[in-house]
Coordinates of N, CA and C in Angstrom, one line a residue:
X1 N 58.8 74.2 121.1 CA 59.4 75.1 120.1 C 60.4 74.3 119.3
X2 N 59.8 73.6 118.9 CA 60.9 72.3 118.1 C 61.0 72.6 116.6
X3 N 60.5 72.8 115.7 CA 61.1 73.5 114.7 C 60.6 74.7 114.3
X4 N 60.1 75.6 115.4 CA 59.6 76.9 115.4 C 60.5 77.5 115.4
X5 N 60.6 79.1 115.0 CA 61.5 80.1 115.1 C 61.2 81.2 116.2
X6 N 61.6 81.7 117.2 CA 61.2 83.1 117.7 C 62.4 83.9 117.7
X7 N 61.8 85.0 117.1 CA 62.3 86.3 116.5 C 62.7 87.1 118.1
X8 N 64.1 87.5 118.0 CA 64.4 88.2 119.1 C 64.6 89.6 119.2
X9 N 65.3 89.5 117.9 CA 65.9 91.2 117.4 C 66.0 91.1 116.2
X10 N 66.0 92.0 115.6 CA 66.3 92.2 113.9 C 66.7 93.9 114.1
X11 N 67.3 93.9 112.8 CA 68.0 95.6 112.4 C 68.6 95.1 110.6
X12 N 68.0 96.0 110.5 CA 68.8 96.3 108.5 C 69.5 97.4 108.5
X13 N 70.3 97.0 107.5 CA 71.4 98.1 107.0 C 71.2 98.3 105.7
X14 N 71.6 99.4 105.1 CA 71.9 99.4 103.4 C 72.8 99.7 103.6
X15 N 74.2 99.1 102.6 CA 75.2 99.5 102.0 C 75.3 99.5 100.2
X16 N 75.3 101.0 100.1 CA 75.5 101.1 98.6 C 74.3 100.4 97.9
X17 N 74.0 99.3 97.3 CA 72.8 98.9 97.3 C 72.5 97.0 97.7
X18 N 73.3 97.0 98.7 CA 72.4 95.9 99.3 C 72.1 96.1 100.5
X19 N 70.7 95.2 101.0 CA 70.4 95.5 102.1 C 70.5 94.1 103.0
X20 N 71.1 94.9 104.2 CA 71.4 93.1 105.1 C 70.3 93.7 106.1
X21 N 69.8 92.3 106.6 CA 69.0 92.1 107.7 C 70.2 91.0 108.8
X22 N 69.8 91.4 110.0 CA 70.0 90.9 110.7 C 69.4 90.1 111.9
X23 N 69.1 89.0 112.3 CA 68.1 88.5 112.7 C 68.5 87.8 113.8
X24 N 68.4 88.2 114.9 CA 68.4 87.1 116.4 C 67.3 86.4 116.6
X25 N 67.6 84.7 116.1 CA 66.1 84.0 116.9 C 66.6 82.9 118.0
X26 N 65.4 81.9 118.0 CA 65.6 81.0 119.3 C 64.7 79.9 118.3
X27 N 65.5 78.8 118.2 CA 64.7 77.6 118.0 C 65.1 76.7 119.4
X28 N 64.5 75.4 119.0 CA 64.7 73.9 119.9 C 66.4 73.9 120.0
X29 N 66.6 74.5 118.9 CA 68.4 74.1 119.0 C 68.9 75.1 120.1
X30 N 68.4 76.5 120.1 CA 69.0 77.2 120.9 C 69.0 78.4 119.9
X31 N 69.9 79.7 120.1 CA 69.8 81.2 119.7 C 71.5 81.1 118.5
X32 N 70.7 81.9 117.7 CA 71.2 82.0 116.3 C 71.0 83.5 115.9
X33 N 72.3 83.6 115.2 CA 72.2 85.0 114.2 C 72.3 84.6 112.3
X34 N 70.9 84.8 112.3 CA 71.1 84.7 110.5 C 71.3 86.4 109.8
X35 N 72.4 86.3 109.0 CA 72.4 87.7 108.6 C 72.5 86.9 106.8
X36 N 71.4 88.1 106.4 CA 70.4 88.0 105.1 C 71.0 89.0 104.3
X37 N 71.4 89.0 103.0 CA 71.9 89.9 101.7 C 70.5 90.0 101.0
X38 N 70.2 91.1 100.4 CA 69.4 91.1 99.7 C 69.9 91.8 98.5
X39 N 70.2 91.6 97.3 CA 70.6 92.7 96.2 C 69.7 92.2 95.4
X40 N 68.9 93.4 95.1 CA 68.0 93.4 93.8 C 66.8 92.1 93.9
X41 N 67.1 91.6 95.1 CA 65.4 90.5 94.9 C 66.3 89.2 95.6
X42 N 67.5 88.8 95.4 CA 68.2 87.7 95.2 C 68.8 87.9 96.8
X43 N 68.9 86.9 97.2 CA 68.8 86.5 98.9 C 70.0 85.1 99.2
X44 N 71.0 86.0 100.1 CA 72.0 84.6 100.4 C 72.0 85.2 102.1
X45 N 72.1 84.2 102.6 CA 72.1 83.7 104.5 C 73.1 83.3 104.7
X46 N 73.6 83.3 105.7 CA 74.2 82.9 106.8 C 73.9 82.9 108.1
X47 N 74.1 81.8 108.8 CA 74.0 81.1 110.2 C 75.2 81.3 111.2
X48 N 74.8 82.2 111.8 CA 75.9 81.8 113.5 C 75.6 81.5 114.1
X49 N 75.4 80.2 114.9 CA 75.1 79.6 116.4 C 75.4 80.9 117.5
X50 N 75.1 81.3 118.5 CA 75.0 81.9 119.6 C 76.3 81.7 120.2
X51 N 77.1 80.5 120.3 CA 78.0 80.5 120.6 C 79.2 81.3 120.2
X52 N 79.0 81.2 118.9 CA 80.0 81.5 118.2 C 80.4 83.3 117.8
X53 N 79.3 83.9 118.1 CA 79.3 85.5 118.3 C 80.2 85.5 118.2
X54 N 81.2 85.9 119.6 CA 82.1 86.5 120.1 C 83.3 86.2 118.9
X55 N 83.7 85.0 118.8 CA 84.4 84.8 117.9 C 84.2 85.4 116.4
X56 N 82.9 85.3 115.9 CA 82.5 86.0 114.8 C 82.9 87.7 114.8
X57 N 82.4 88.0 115.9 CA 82.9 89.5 116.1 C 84.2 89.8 116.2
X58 N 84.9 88.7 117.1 CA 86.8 89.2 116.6 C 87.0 89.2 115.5
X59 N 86.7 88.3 114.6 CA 87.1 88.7 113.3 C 86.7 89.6 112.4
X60 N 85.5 89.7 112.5 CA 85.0 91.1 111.9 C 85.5 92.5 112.6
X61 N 86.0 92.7 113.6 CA 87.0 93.7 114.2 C 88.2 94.0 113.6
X62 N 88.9 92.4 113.0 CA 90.4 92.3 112.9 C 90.5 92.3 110.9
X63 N 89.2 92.8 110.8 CA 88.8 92.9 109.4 C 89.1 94.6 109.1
X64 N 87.8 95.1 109.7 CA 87.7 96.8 110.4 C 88.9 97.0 110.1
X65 N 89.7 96.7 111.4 CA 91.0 96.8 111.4 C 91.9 97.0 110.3
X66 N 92.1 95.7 109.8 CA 93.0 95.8 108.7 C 92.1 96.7 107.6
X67 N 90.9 97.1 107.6 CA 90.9 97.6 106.6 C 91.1 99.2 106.1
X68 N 91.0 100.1 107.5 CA 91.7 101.1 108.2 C 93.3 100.9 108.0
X69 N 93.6 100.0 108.4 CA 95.3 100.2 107.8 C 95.7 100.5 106.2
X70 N 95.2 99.6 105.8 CA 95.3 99.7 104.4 C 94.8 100.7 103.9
X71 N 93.6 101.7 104.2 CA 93.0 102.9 103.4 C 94.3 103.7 103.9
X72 N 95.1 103.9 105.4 CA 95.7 104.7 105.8 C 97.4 104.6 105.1
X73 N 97.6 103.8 104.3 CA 98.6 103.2 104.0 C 99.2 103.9 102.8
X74 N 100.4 104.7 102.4 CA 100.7 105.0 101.5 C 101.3 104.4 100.3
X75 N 101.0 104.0 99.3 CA 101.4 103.4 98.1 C 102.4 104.3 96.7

């Protein structure tokens, strides 16, 4: 499995009008999340090593988060 890909999980979303894919695979290197933008045909990626999840996920929590504060926030 040396520069093969195996596909573990995938799931898409639409927001408004782009659509992300989400993609759990397994190469030689080991398990990866690529998450895919698609708007209108035009396609940008991103890579997270397996490791790095958990961390990826706190921050996207501490995003959530702050961004619930701020809608709840009076100006």
């Amino acid at each position: 499995m040396d520069g093969e890909q195996k596909n573990i999980k995938s799931e898409k979303i639409t927001v408004e009008r782009k659509n992300f894919f989400f993609d759990l695979k397994e190469n030689g290197r080991g398990r990866f999340l690529r998450i895919t933008e698609d708007v209108r045909g035009r396609r940008d990626a991103i890579i997270i090593p397996a490791p790095g999840l958990e961390e990826f996920r706190k921050a996207l929590d501490a995003m959530i988060d702050a961004c619930k504060d701020s809608s709840n926030a009076t100006v």
